[in-house]
mmCIF file of C-alpha atoms in Angstrom:
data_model
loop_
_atom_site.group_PDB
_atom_site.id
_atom_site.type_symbol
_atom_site.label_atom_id
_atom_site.label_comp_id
_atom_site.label_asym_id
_atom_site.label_seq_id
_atom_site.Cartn_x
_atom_site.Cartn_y
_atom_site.Cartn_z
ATOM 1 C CA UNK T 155 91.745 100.249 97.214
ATOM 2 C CA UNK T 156 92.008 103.944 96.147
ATOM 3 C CA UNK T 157 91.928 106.351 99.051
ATOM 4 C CA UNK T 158 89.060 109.021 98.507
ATOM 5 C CA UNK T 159 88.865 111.867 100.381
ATOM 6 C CA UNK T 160 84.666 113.936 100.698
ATOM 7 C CA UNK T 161 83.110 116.510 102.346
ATOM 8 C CA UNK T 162 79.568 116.178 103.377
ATOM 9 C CA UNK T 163 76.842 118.172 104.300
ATOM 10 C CA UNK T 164 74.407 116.051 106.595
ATOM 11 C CA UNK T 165 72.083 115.800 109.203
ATOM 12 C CA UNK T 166 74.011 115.875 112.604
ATOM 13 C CA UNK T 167 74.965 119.377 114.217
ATOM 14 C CA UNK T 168 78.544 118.866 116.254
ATOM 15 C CA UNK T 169 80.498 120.933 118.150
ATOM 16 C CA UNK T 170 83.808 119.998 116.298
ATOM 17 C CA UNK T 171 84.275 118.688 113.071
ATOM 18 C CA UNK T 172 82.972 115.101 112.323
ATOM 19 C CA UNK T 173 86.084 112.911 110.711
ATOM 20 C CA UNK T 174 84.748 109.699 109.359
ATOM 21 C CA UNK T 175 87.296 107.391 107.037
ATOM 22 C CA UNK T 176 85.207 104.251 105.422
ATOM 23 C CA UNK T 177 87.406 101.420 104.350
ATOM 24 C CA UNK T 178 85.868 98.133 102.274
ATOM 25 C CA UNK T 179 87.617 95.900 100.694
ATOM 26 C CA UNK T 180 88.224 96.594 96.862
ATOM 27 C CA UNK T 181 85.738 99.859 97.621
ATOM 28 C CA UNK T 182 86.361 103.460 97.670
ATOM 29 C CA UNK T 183 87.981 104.726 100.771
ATOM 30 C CA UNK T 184 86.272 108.231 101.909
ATOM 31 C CA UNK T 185 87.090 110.483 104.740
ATOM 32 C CA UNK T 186 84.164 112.632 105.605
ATOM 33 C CA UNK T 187 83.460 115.829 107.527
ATOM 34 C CA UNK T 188 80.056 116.761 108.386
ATOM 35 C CA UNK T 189 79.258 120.541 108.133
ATOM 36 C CA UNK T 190 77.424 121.816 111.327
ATOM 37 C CA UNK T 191 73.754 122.457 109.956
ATOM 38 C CA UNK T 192 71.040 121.515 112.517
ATOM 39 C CA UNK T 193 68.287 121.354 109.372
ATOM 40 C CA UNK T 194 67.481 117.881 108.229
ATOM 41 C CA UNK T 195 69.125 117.783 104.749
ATOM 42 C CA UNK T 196 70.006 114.554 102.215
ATOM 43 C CA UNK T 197 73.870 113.665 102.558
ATOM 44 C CA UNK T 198 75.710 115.034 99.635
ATOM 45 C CA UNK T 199 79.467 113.881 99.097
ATOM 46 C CA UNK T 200 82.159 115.610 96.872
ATOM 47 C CA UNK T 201 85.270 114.256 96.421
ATOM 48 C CA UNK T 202 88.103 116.560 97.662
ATOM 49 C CA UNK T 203 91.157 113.930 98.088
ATOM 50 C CA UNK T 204 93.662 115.393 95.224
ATOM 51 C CA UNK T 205 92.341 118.983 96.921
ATOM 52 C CA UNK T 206 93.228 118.504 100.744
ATOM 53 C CA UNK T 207 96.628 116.511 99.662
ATOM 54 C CA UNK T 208 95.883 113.169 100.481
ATOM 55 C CA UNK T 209 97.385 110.609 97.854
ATOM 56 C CA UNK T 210 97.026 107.081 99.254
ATOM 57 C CA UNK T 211 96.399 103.767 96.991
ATOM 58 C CA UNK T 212 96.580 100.491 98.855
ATOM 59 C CA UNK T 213 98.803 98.021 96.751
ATOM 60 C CA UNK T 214 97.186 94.208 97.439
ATOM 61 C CA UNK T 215 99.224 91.394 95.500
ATOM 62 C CA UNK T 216 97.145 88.917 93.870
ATOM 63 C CA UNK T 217 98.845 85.604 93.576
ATOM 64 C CA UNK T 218 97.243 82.293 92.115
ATOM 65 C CA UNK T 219 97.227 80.449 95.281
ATOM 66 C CA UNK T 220 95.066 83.235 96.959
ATOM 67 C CA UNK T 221 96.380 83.851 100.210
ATOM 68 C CA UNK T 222 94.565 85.254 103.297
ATOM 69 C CA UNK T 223 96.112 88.575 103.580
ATOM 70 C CA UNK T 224 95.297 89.539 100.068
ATOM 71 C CA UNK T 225 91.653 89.117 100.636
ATOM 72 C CA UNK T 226 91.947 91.803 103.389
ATOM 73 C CA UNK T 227 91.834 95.223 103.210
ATOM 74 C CA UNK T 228 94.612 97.452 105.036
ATOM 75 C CA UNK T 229 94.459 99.910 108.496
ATOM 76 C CA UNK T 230 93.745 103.119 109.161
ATOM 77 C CA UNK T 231 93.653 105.274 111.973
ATOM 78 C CA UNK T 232 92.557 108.907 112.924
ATOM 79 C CA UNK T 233 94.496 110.248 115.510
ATOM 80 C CA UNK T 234 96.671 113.386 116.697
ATOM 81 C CA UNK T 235 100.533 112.568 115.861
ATOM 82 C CA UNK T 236 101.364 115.671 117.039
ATOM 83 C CA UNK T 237 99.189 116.694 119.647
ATOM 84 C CA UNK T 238 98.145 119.937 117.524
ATOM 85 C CA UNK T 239 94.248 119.344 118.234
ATOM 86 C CA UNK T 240 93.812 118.314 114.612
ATOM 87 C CA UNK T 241 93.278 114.723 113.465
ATOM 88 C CA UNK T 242 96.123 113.369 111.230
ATOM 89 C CA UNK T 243 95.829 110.114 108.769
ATOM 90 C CA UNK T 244 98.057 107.132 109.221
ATOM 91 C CA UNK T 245 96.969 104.615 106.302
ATOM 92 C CA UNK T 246 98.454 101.154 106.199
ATOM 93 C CA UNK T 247 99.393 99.434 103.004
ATOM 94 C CA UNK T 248 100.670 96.124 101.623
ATOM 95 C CA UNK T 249 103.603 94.732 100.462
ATOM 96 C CA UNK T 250 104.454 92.297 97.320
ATOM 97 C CA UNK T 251 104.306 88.908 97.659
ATOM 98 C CA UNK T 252 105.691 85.806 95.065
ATOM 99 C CA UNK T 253 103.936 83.135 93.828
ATOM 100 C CA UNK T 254 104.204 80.845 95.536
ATOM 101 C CA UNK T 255 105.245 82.411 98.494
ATOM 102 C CA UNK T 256 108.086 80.070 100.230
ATOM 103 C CA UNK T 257 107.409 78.689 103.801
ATOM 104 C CA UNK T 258 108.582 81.241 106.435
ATOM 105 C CA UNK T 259 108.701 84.408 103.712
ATOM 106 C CA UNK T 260 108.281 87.868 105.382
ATOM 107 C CA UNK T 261 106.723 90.272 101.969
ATOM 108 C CA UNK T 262 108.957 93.605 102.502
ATOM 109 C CA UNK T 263 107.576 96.848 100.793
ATOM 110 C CA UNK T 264 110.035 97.206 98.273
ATOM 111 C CA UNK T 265 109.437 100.773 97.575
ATOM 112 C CA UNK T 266 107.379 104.199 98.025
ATOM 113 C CA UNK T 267 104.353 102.488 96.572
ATOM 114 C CA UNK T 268 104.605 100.278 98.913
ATOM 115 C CA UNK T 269 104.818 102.674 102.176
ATOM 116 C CA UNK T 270 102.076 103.057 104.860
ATOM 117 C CA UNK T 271 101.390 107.111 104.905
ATOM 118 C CA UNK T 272 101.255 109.759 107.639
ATOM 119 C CA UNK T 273 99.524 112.585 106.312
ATOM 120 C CA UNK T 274 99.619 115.972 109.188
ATOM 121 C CA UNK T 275 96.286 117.683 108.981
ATOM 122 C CA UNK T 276 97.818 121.578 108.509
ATOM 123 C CA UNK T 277 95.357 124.846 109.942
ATOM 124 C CA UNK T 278 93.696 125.174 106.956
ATOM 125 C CA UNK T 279 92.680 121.337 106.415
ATOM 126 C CA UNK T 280 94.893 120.347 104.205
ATOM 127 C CA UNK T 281 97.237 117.536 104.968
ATOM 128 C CA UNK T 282 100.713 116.863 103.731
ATOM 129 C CA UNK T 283 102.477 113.644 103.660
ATOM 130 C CA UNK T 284 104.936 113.651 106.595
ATOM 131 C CA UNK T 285 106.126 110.112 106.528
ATOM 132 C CA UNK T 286 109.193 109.591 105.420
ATOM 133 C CA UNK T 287 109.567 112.713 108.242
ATOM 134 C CA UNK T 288 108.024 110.602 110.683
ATOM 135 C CA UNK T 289 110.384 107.497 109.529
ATOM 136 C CA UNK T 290 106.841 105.499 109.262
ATOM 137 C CA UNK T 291 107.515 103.697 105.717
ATOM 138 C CA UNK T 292 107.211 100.339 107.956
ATOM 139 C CA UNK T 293 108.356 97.328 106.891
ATOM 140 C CA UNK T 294 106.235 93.843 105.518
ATOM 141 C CA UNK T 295 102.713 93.364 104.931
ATOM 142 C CA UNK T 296 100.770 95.841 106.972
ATOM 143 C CA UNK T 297 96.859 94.984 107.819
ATOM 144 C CA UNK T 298 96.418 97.371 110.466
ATOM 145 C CA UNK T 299 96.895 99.723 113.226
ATOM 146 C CA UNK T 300 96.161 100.422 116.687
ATOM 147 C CA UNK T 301 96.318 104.213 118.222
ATOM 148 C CA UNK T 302 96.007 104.460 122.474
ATOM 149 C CA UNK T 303 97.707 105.717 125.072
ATOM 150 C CA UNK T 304 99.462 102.607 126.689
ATOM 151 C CA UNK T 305 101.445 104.218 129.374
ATOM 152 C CA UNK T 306 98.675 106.663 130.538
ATOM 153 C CA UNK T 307 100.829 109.827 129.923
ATOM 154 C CA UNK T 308 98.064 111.972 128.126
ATOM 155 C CA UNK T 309 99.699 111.078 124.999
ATOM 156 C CA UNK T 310 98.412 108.498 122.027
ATOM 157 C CA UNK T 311 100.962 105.677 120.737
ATOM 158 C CA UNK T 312 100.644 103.976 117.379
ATOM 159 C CA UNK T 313 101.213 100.517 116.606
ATOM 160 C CA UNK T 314 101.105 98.664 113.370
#
Protein backbone atom coordinates (compact mmCIF):
# COMPACT_ATOMS: atom_id res chain seq x y z
CA UNK A 1 0.00 0.00 0.00
CA UNK A 2 1.53 3.30 -1.27
CA UNK A 3 0.79 6.25 0.97
CA UNK A 4 -0.88 9.15 -1.14
CA UNK A 5 -1.19 12.32 0.08
CA UNK A 6 -4.53 15.03 -1.80
CA UNK A 7 -5.99 18.10 -1.37
CA UNK A 8 -9.61 18.53 -2.03
CA UNK A 9 -11.93 21.07 -2.70
CA UNK A 10 -15.52 19.88 -1.53
CA UNK A 11 -18.72 20.54 -0.25
CA UNK A 12 -18.44 21.03 3.62
CA UNK A 13 -17.48 24.61 5.05
CA UNK A 14 -15.31 24.00 8.54
CA UNK A 15 -13.92 26.10 10.85
CA UNK A 16 -10.45 24.30 10.84
CA UNK A 17 -8.98 22.29 8.36
CA UNK A 18 -10.64 18.86 7.54
CA UNK A 19 -7.73 15.94 7.80
CA UNK A 20 -9.08 12.75 6.39
CA UNK A 21 -6.39 9.65 5.78
CA UNK A 22 -8.27 6.59 3.78
CA UNK A 23 -6.54 3.30 4.18
CA UNK A 24 -7.77 -0.08 2.05
CA UNK A 25 -6.09 -2.84 1.72
CA UNK A 26 -3.78 -3.07 -1.47
CA UNK A 27 -5.53 0.62 -2.33
CA UNK A 28 -4.18 4.02 -2.44
CA UNK A 29 -3.77 5.65 0.88
CA UNK A 30 -4.94 9.53 0.69
CA UNK A 31 -4.90 12.18 3.28
CA UNK A 32 -7.33 14.88 2.46
CA UNK A 33 -8.02 18.48 3.44
CA UNK A 34 -11.16 20.08 2.54
CA UNK A 35 -10.88 23.80 1.50
CA UNK A 36 -13.54 25.98 3.33
CA UNK A 37 -16.04 26.87 0.37
CA UNK A 38 -19.71 26.91 1.51
CA UNK A 39 -20.84 26.51 -2.50
CA UNK A 40 -21.87 23.04 -3.46
CA UNK A 41 -18.98 21.96 -5.77
CA UNK A 42 -17.88 18.18 -7.21
CA UNK A 43 -14.84 16.80 -5.04
CA UNK A 44 -11.68 17.23 -6.95
CA UNK A 45 -8.43 15.43 -5.58
CA UNK A 46 -4.73 16.22 -6.52
CA UNK A 47 -2.12 14.34 -5.34
CA UNK A 48 0.37 16.40 -3.24
CA UNK A 49 2.27 13.48 -1.15
CA UNK A 50 6.01 13.91 -2.72
CA UNK A 51 4.96 17.94 -2.25
CA UNK A 52 4.02 18.15 1.58
CA UNK A 53 7.00 15.47 2.41
CA UNK A 54 5.23 12.53 3.20
CA UNK A 55 7.06 9.28 1.88
CA UNK A 56 5.35 6.22 3.38
CA UNK A 57 4.99 2.64 1.50
CA UNK A 58 3.61 -0.16 3.62
CA UNK A 59 5.87 -3.32 3.07
CA UNK A 60 3.29 -6.61 3.41
CA UNK A 61 5.24 -10.05 2.96
CA UNK A 62 3.54 -12.47 0.88
CA UNK A 63 4.39 -15.99 1.79
CA UNK A 64 2.83 -19.25 0.18
CA UNK A 65 1.06 -20.36 3.18
CA UNK A 66 -0.90 -16.99 3.34
CA UNK A 67 -0.97 -15.91 6.74
CA UNK A 68 -3.54 -13.63 8.46
CA UNK A 69 -1.54 -10.59 9.02
CA UNK A 70 -0.55 -10.28 5.43
CA UNK A 71 -4.09 -10.01 4.32
CA UNK A 72 -4.37 -6.88 6.56
CA UNK A 73 -3.60 -3.60 5.94
CA UNK A 74 -1.42 -1.49 8.54
CA UNK A 75 -2.45 1.64 11.23
CA UNK A 76 -2.61 4.99 11.10
CA UNK A 77 -3.38 7.67 13.28
CA UNK A 78 -3.91 11.55 13.18
CA UNK A 79 -2.99 13.09 16.18
CA UNK A 80 -0.85 16.04 17.84
CA UNK A 81 2.70 14.49 18.96
CA UNK A 82 3.64 17.61 20.00
CA UNK A 83 0.87 19.48 21.19
CA UNK A 84 1.60 22.32 18.45
CA UNK A 85 -2.26 22.49 17.37
CA UNK A 86 -1.35 20.80 14.10
CA UNK A 87 -2.16 17.17 13.28
CA UNK A 88 0.96 14.96 12.77
CA UNK A 89 0.99 11.34 10.86
CA UNK A 90 2.07 8.22 12.63
CA UNK A 91 1.76 5.34 9.87
CA UNK A 92 2.31 1.75 10.87
CA UNK A 93 4.08 -0.73 8.69
CA UNK A 94 5.02 -4.41 8.45
CA UNK A 95 7.77 -6.45 8.93
CA UNK A 96 9.27 -9.59 6.84
CA UNK A 97 8.22 -12.77 7.48
CA UNK A 98 9.81 -16.52 6.20
CA UNK A 99 8.18 -19.09 4.63
CA UNK A 100 7.17 -20.99 6.54
CA UNK A 101 7.20 -19.01 9.43
CA UNK A 102 8.42 -21.34 12.54
CA UNK A 103 6.00 -21.81 15.55
CA UNK A 104 6.51 -18.97 18.10
CA UNK A 105 8.49 -16.51 15.36
CA UNK A 106 8.22 -12.75 16.23
CA UNK A 107 8.84 -10.91 12.22
CA UNK A 108 11.34 -7.92 13.30
CA UNK A 109 11.60 -4.94 10.77
CA UNK A 110 14.90 -5.50 9.63
CA UNK A 111 15.49 -2.11 8.31
CA UNK A 112 14.28 1.60 7.35
CA UNK A 113 11.85 0.11 4.90
CA UNK A 114 10.57 -1.57 7.35
CA UNK A 115 9.94 1.40 10.03
CA UNK A 116 6.49 2.75 11.11
CA UNK A 117 6.80 6.78 10.34
CA UNK A 118 6.14 9.93 12.37
CA UNK A 119 5.84 12.65 10.07
CA UNK A 120 5.49 16.51 12.24
CA UNK A 121 3.04 18.62 10.34
CA UNK A 122 5.48 22.05 10.15
CA UNK A 123 3.47 25.89 9.90
CA UNK A 124 3.35 25.82 6.47
CA UNK A 125 1.80 22.16 5.99
CA UNK A 126 4.45 20.40 5.17
CA UNK A 127 5.53 17.49 7.25
CA UNK A 128 8.95 16.05 7.82
CA UNK A 129 9.79 12.66 8.95
CA UNK A 130 10.71 12.91 12.66
CA UNK A 131 10.97 9.30 13.57
CA UNK A 132 14.00 8.10 14.05
CA UNK A 133 13.86 11.65 16.33
CA UNK A 134 11.00 10.36 18.04
CA UNK A 135 12.84 6.76 18.47
CA UNK A 136 9.38 5.31 16.86
CA UNK A 137 11.05 2.72 14.26
CA UNK A 138 9.07 0.00 16.50
CA UNK A 139 9.83 -3.31 16.45
CA UNK A 140 7.74 -6.64 14.69
CA UNK A 141 4.79 -6.69 12.63
CA UNK A 142 2.80 -3.57 13.25
CA UNK A 143 -1.19 -3.63 12.32
CA UNK A 144 -2.14 -0.70 14.17
CA UNK A 145 -2.34 2.09 16.53
CA UNK A 146 -4.28 3.60 19.17
CA UNK A 147 -3.92 7.56 20.14
CA UNK A 148 -5.93 8.75 23.72
CA UNK A 149 -5.24 10.25 26.63
CA UNK A 150 -5.09 7.32 29.23
CA UNK A 151 -4.11 9.14 32.31
CA UNK A 152 -6.47 12.17 31.78
CA UNK A 153 -3.59 14.76 31.83
CA UNK A 154 -4.77 16.88 28.73
CA UNK A 155 -2.22 15.11 26.82
CA UNK A 156 -2.70 12.18 23.93
CA UNK A 157 -0.57 8.80 24.29
CA UNK A 158 0.18 6.50 21.39
CA UNK A 159 0.20 2.91 21.38
CA UNK A 160 1.05 0.45 18.70
Amino acid sequence: MIGRLARVRGTVAHAGSLLLWLGFLNTPTALSQNSHSSAVVQPKFSDVTSAVGVHFQHVASHTSKKYLIETMGSGVALFDFDNDGRLDIFAINGAPLTDPTPKGTIPQKTGPEHWNRLFHQKPDGTFEDVTVKAGLQGVGYGMGVAVGDYDNDGTLHRRE
